[in-house]
Amino acid sequence: MSRDHALSIWRAGVAAVQPSSFIPAFIQVRDDRLFVAGQEIPLSPSGSLAVIGAGKAGATMVQAFEAALGPNLLARMKGLVNVLDSAADEARLPIRLHGARPEGDPLPTVAGEAGSRAMLELVQSLGPDDTVIALISGGASALLPLPVPGVTLAEKRETTSLLSKAGATIGELNAVRKHLSLVKGGRMAEASRAGRWISLILSDVIGNPLDVIASGPSAADPTTYAEALAVIQRFRLEKRLPASVMKHLERGRQGLEPETPKQMPKQVSNVIVAENSMALQAASKEASALGYEVIVESEPIQGVARVEGANLIERALKHRAASADKPVCLLAGGEPVVPRVVPGGKGGRNQEMALGAYSKIAATGFAGCLLAAGTDGEDGPTDAAGAFCDGEVLQAARRLRLDPAAYFVASRSYDFFAKTGGLLKTGPTGTNVMDLVVILA
């Protein structure tokens, strides 16, 4: 029953952060008056509502947003949101769902660039009577690519890939991406001529920093060209990145390129509408209903994935030893890192976390289950959301004589769990609030 219970608890967390569960609280229509996040939107006869956005939850956010509006307001809307190819619907009106990348490949595409350019042109075409509603969710950094002149999409993609494989954090990645973009780092909202801009943001970043989520298309950017260059130097990538990228960043450091905005116009507001703690709360409620004593980790997971996995098992064992007769459910959320990926490796941070738990489970005789998975249904560039690590995986690994250390060295956590039956494959979930880990002891 451990796997079934772990998956039920994880799914309860994911369900709580589906846009249909929270968007209605932020959109109200009263006598054809529109209120978004508590703000009344002036609707002049000539004004229109433009909806833009990007992210793994883009399609479900659009659906929930439209469901909250009446037909009179829908008729005044227009827009485009960049989404995963599997959720695309170019013919859909009034808001097009534009396919910007395939599943399992978190790097920017030409289609994503075209959609981003169309959004930029739309917000630039608006006037003071118009309003922009931006629907932003995790994954939008890759879905919203529009490089600065002189840098090609392929060069920006190469830059992102090299930094990711070197182990750069999301903050470090975004410091570089924002300074190579026409829309990130507040530049999309800065370019708008609309009289009002409200971003509804589903957070996939620890602490919910507005400038980091989706690289902050409508948020002031505290980072600088100098800091972007420092990230590249930290990972010793100066000679490996495209010359055009290094040239642009160096020109920016010298003041020859405009900096990202350090404050936003007063008509721009950003509202967090959902985050990881909501998933943890719902998962905790489900675990309690299933009869577990629940402990929710107070600090988010953000260390090295394999280390975090082992540490979580150790903490679960301590809680179980201290409990009475009840089984224990330890819950944690966050986003660990994989410092380095060996060329040819395959896996994601959740699979690495589960593999990190393997040795601790084997050494301690742990009787239970760990499930680590991304709430978006994607774990790295794979078709898995994450992985289980439990007695079934241990038995399979021993039967097949697999050495987990060898899979660590080769960055092949996906292959390990594929062979041992531990992969969790859900497909895109329609939301994204980082990772959710469930440990049953």
PDB file of C-alpha atoms in Angstrom, residues 196-368:
ATOM      1  CA  ARG A 196      -2.873  48.853 -16.510  1.00  0.00           C
ATOM      2  CA  TRP A 197      -0.948  45.587 -16.220  1.00  0.00           C
ATOM      3  CA  ILE A 198      -1.707  42.784 -13.754  1.00  0.00           C
ATOM      4  CA  SER A 199       0.331  39.570 -13.668  1.00  0.00           C
ATOM      5  CA  LEU A 200      -1.191  36.516 -11.991  1.00  0.00           C
ATOM      6  CA  ILE A 201       1.769  34.332 -11.085  1.00  0.00           C
ATOM      7  CA  LEU A 202       1.968  30.668 -10.148  1.00  0.00           C
ATOM      8  CA  SER A 203       5.331  30.338  -8.389  1.00  0.00           C
ATOM      9  CA  ASP A 204       7.844  27.567  -8.994  1.00  0.00           C
ATOM     10  CA  VAL A 205      10.706  29.229  -7.104  1.00  0.00           C
ATOM     11  CA  ILE A 206      11.659  29.051  -3.423  1.00  0.00           C
ATOM     12  CA  GLY A 207      10.618  32.238  -1.642  1.00  0.00           C
ATOM     13  CA  ASN A 208       8.509  33.454  -4.599  1.00  0.00           C
ATOM     14  CA  PRO A 209      10.937  36.140  -5.866  1.00  0.00           C
ATOM     15  CA  LEU A 210       9.063  37.989  -8.621  1.00  0.00           C
ATOM     16  CA  ASP A 211      12.224  38.686 -10.610  1.00  0.00           C
ATOM     17  CA  VAL A 212      13.170  34.981 -10.752  1.00  0.00           C
ATOM     18  CA  ILE A 213       9.821  33.312 -11.536  1.00  0.00           C
ATOM     19  CA  ALA A 214       9.708  32.983 -15.339  1.00  0.00           C
ATOM     20  CA  SER A 215      12.685  35.395 -15.398  1.00  0.00           C
ATOM     21  CA  GLY A 216      10.312  38.186 -14.332  1.00  0.00           C
ATOM     22  CA  PRO A 217       8.768  39.577 -17.549  1.00  0.00           C
ATOM     23  CA  SER A 218       6.854  42.143 -15.469  1.00  0.00           C
ATOM     24  CA  ALA A 219       9.147  42.481 -12.445  1.00  0.00           C
ATOM     25  CA  ALA A 220      12.010  44.823 -11.707  1.00  0.00           C
ATOM     26  CA  ASP A 221      15.351  43.081 -12.104  1.00  0.00           C
ATOM     27  CA  PRO A 222      17.951  43.538  -9.351  1.00  0.00           C
ATOM     28  CA  THR A 223      20.682  41.753 -11.315  1.00  0.00           C
ATOM     29  CA  THR A 224      23.150  43.469 -13.618  1.00  0.00           C
ATOM     30  CA  TYR A 225      25.275  42.721 -16.651  1.00  0.00           C
ATOM     31  CA  ALA A 226      28.266  42.463 -14.319  1.00  0.00           C
ATOM     32  CA  GLU A 227      26.498  39.805 -12.238  1.00  0.00           C
ATOM     33  CA  ALA A 228      25.562  37.853 -15.371  1.00  0.00           C
ATOM     34  CA  LEU A 229      29.224  37.823 -16.387  1.00  0.00           C
ATOM     35  CA  ALA A 230      30.213  36.761 -12.871  1.00  0.00           C
ATOM     36  CA  VAL A 231      27.940  33.695 -13.172  1.00  0.00           C
ATOM     37  CA  ILE A 232      29.641  32.687 -16.392  1.00  0.00           C
ATOM     38  CA  GLN A 233      33.080  33.176 -14.847  1.00  0.00           C
ATOM     39  CA  ARG A 234      32.069  31.142 -11.782  1.00  0.00           C
ATOM     40  CA  PHE A 235      31.481  28.126 -14.016  1.00  0.00           C
ATOM     41  CA  ARG A 236      34.515  28.919 -16.226  1.00  0.00           C
ATOM     42  CA  LEU A 237      32.436  29.082 -19.370  1.00  0.00           C
ATOM     43  CA  GLU A 238      33.875  32.301 -20.842  1.00  0.00           C
ATOM     44  CA  LYS A 239      35.598  30.518 -23.716  1.00  0.00           C
ATOM     45  CA  ARG A 240      32.827  27.974 -24.296  1.00  0.00           C
ATOM     46  CA  LEU A 241      29.887  30.342 -24.725  1.00  0.00           C
ATOM     47  CA  PRO A 242      29.122  31.938 -28.126  1.00  0.00           C
ATOM     48  CA  ALA A 243      31.205  35.019 -28.846  1.00  0.00           C
ATOM     49  CA  SER A 244      28.037  37.053 -29.528  1.00  0.00           C
ATOM     50  CA  VAL A 245      26.776  36.336 -26.011  1.00  0.00           C
ATOM     51  CA  MET A 246      30.021  37.378 -24.357  1.00  0.00           C
ATOM     52  CA  LYS A 247      30.192  40.498 -26.554  1.00  0.00           C
ATOM     53  CA  HIS A 248      26.665  41.615 -25.635  1.00  0.00           C
ATOM     54  CA  LEU A 249      27.157  41.044 -21.915  1.00  0.00           C
ATOM     55  CA  GLU A 250      30.482  42.874 -21.957  1.00  0.00           C
ATOM     56  CA  ARG A 251      28.929  45.805 -23.845  1.00  0.00           C
ATOM     57  CA  GLY A 252      26.236  45.889 -21.183  1.00  0.00           C
ATOM     58  CA  ARG A 253      28.787  45.892 -18.387  1.00  0.00           C
ATOM     59  CA  GLN A 254      30.434  48.878 -20.046  1.00  0.00           C
ATOM     60  CA  GLY A 255      27.108  50.736 -20.208  1.00  0.00           C
ATOM     61  CA  LEU A 256      26.778  50.414 -23.988  1.00  0.00           C
ATOM     62  CA  GLU A 257      23.540  48.383 -23.778  1.00  0.00           C
ATOM     63  CA  PRO A 258      20.444  49.376 -21.755  1.00  0.00           C
ATOM     64  CA  GLU A 259      20.138  47.731 -18.342  1.00  0.00           C
ATOM     65  CA  THR A 260      17.043  45.813 -17.299  1.00  0.00           C
ATOM     66  CA  PRO A 261      14.561  48.054 -15.409  1.00  0.00           C
ATOM     67  CA  LYS A 262      15.261  48.396 -11.694  1.00  0.00           C
ATOM     68  CA  GLN A 263      11.726  49.574 -10.914  1.00  0.00           C
ATOM     69  CA  MET A 264       8.452  49.073 -12.751  1.00  0.00           C
ATOM     70  CA  PRO A 265       5.873  51.686 -13.811  1.00  0.00           C
ATOM     71  CA  LYS A 266       3.165  52.283 -11.200  1.00  0.00           C
ATOM     72  CA  GLN A 267       0.491  50.756 -13.433  1.00  0.00           C
ATOM     73  CA  VAL A 268       2.216  47.333 -13.246  1.00  0.00           C
ATOM     74  CA  SER A 269       1.327  44.931 -10.426  1.00  0.00           C
ATOM     75  CA  ASN A 270       2.333  41.325  -9.755  1.00  0.00           C
ATOM     76  CA  VAL A 271       0.273  38.896  -7.662  1.00  0.00           C
ATOM     77  CA  ILE A 272       1.318  35.418  -6.487  1.00  0.00           C
ATOM     78  CA  VAL A 273      -1.768  33.204  -6.856  1.00  0.00           C
ATOM     79  CA  ALA A 274      -0.363  29.781  -5.942  1.00  0.00           C
ATOM     80  CA  GLU A 275       2.836  28.262  -4.559  1.00  0.00           C
ATOM     81  CA  ASN A 276       4.407  25.138  -3.083  1.00  0.00           C
ATOM     82  CA  SER A 277       3.057  25.583   0.465  1.00  0.00           C
ATOM     83  CA  MET A 278      -0.493  25.124  -0.883  1.00  0.00           C
ATOM     84  CA  ALA A 279       0.477  21.718  -2.293  1.00  0.00           C
ATOM     85  CA  LEU A 280       2.143  20.721   0.976  1.00  0.00           C
ATOM     86  CA  GLN A 281      -0.943  21.714   2.966  1.00  0.00           C
ATOM     87  CA  ALA A 282      -3.250  19.624   0.776  1.00  0.00           C
ATOM     88  CA  ALA A 283      -0.846  16.672   0.797  1.00  0.00           C
ATOM     89  CA  SER A 284      -0.701  16.870   4.593  1.00  0.00           C
ATOM     90  CA  LYS A 285      -4.486  16.760   4.825  1.00  0.00           C
ATOM     91  CA  GLU A 286      -4.624  13.671   2.604  1.00  0.00           C
ATOM     92  CA  ALA A 287      -1.891  11.911   4.583  1.00  0.00           C
ATOM     93  CA  SER A 288      -3.734  12.568   7.841  1.00  0.00           C
ATOM     94  CA  ALA A 289      -6.923  11.136   6.336  1.00  0.00           C
ATOM     95  CA  LEU A 290      -4.985   7.989   5.430  1.00  0.00           C
ATOM     96  CA  GLY A 291      -3.914   7.553   9.053  1.00  0.00           C
ATOM     97  CA  TYR A 292      -0.375   8.954   9.071  1.00  0.00           C
ATOM     98  CA  GLU A 293       1.306  11.171  11.622  1.00  0.00           C
ATOM     99  CA  VAL A 294       2.367  14.045   9.365  1.00  0.00           C
ATOM    100  CA  ILE A 295       5.552  16.078   9.584  1.00  0.00           C
ATOM    101  CA  VAL A 296       6.073  18.873   7.072  1.00  0.00           C
ATOM    102  CA  GLU A 297       9.658  20.009   6.628  1.00  0.00           C
ATOM    103  CA  SER A 298       9.907  23.669   7.589  1.00  0.00           C
ATOM    104  CA  GLU A 299      12.782  24.432   5.224  1.00  0.00           C
ATOM    105  CA  PRO A 300      12.525  23.947   1.456  1.00  0.00           C
ATOM    106  CA  ILE A 301      14.720  21.405  -0.297  1.00  0.00           C
ATOM    107  CA  GLN A 302      17.400  23.301  -2.206  1.00  0.00           C
ATOM    108  CA  GLY A 303      20.651  21.426  -1.714  1.00  0.00           C
ATOM    109  CA  VAL A 304      22.311  18.762  -3.839  1.00  0.00           C
ATOM    110  CA  ALA A 305      19.626  16.287  -4.885  1.00  0.00           C
ATOM    111  CA  ARG A 306      21.388  13.056  -3.971  1.00  0.00           C
ATOM    112  CA  VAL A 307      22.347  14.412  -0.528  1.00  0.00           C
ATOM    113  CA  GLU A 308      18.828  15.699   0.106  1.00  0.00           C
ATOM    114  CA  GLY A 309      17.376  12.270  -0.667  1.00  0.00           C
ATOM    115  CA  ALA A 310      19.568  10.508   1.881  1.00  0.00           C
ATOM    116  CA  ASN A 311      18.985  13.193   4.510  1.00  0.00           C
ATOM    117  CA  LEU A 312      15.216  13.015   4.153  1.00  0.00           C
ATOM    118  CA  ILE A 313      15.231   9.250   4.741  1.00  0.00           C
ATOM    119  CA  GLU A 314      17.354   9.764   7.862  1.00  0.00           C
ATOM    120  CA  ARG A 315      14.939  12.384   9.196  1.00  0.00           C
ATOM    121  CA  ALA A 316      11.939  10.156   8.441  1.00  0.00           C
ATOM    122  CA  LEU A 317      13.570   7.335  10.427  1.00  0.00           C
ATOM    123  CA  LYS A 318      14.086   9.623  13.434  1.00  0.00           C
ATOM    124  CA  HIS A 319      10.486  10.767  13.342  1.00  0.00           C
ATOM    125  CA  ARG A 320       9.277   7.174  13.075  1.00  0.00           C
ATOM    126  CA  ALA A 321      11.391   6.136  16.066  1.00  0.00           C
ATOM    127  CA  ALA A 322       9.913   8.980  18.104  1.00  0.00           C
ATOM    128  CA  SER A 323       6.300   8.289  17.153  1.00  0.00           C
ATOM    129  CA  ALA A 324       3.952   5.919  18.962  1.00  0.00           C
ATOM    130  CA  ASP A 325       2.043   3.394  16.892  1.00  0.00           C
ATOM    131  CA  LYS A 326       1.196   5.546  13.893  1.00  0.00           C
ATOM    132  CA  PRO A 327       3.134   5.319  10.642  1.00  0.00           C
ATOM    133  CA  VAL A 328       4.846   8.573   9.717  1.00  0.00           C
ATOM    134  CA  CYS A 329       4.492  10.711   6.591  1.00  0.00           C
ATOM    135  CA  LEU A 330       7.289  13.222   6.051  1.00  0.00           C
ATOM    136  CA  LEU A 331       6.528  15.887   3.433  1.00  0.00           C
ATOM    137  CA  ALA A 332       8.963  18.282   1.810  1.00  0.00           C
ATOM    138  CA  GLY A 333       8.834  20.765  -1.035  1.00  0.00           C
ATOM    139  CA  GLY A 334      11.364  22.771  -2.962  1.00  0.00           C
ATOM    140  CA  GLU A 335      13.793  22.314  -5.795  1.00  0.00           C
ATOM    141  CA  PRO A 336      17.152  20.579  -5.264  1.00  0.00           C
ATOM    142  CA  VAL A 337      20.024  20.920  -7.689  1.00  0.00           C
ATOM    143  CA  VAL A 338      22.103  18.504  -9.739  1.00  0.00           C
ATOM    144  CA  PRO A 339      25.580  20.076  -9.745  1.00  0.00           C
ATOM    145  CA  ARG A 340      26.850  18.330 -12.849  1.00  0.00           C
ATOM    146  CA  VAL A 341      25.416  16.154 -15.604  1.00  0.00           C
ATOM    147  CA  VAL A 342      27.778  13.771 -17.391  1.00  0.00           C
ATOM    148  CA  PRO A 343      27.410  13.961 -21.204  1.00  0.00           C
ATOM    149  CA  GLY A 344      25.024  11.232 -22.308  1.00  0.00           C
ATOM    150  CA  GLY A 345      23.403  11.013 -18.875  1.00  0.00           C
ATOM    151  CA  LYS A 346      19.659  10.946 -18.412  1.00  0.00           C
ATOM    152  CA  GLY A 347      17.569  11.862 -15.389  1.00  0.00           C
ATOM    153  CA  GLY A 348      16.261  14.767 -13.347  1.00  0.00           C
ATOM    154  CA  ARG A 349      16.647  16.215  -9.885  1.00  0.00           C
ATOM    155  CA  ASN A 350      13.835  14.088  -8.426  1.00  0.00           C
ATOM    156  CA  GLN A 351      15.244  10.886  -9.867  1.00  0.00           C
ATOM    157  CA  GLU A 352      18.656  11.875  -8.464  1.00  0.00           C
ATOM    158  CA  MET A 353      17.038  12.517  -5.089  1.00  0.00           C
ATOM    159  CA  ALA A 354      15.393   9.089  -5.126  1.00  0.00           C
ATOM    160  CA  LEU A 355      18.670   7.451  -6.101  1.00  0.00           C
ATOM    161  CA  GLY A 356      20.382   9.341  -3.289  1.00  0.00           C
ATOM    162  CA  ALA A 357      17.888   7.775  -0.883  1.00  0.00           C
ATOM    163  CA  TYR A 358      18.674   4.251  -2.144  1.00  0.00           C
ATOM    164  CA  SER A 359      21.850   3.630  -0.134  1.00  0.00           C
ATOM    165  CA  LYS A 360      20.314   4.991   3.066  1.00  0.00           C
ATOM    166  CA  ILE A 361      17.245   2.782   2.590  1.00  0.00           C
ATOM    167  CA  ALA A 362      19.423  -0.271   1.876  1.00  0.00           C
ATOM    168  CA  ALA A 363      21.735   0.369   4.835  1.00  0.00           C
ATOM    169  CA  THR A 364      19.032   1.013   7.422  1.00  0.00           C
ATOM    170  CA  GLY A 365      16.437  -1.562   6.448  1.00  0.00           C
ATOM    171  CA  PHE A 366      13.964   1.303   5.994  1.00  0.00           C
ATOM    172  CA  ALA A 367      10.452  -0.090   5.620  1.00  0.00           C
ATOM    173  CA  GLY A 368       8.493   2.418   3.613  1.00  0.00           C
TER     174      GLY A 368
END
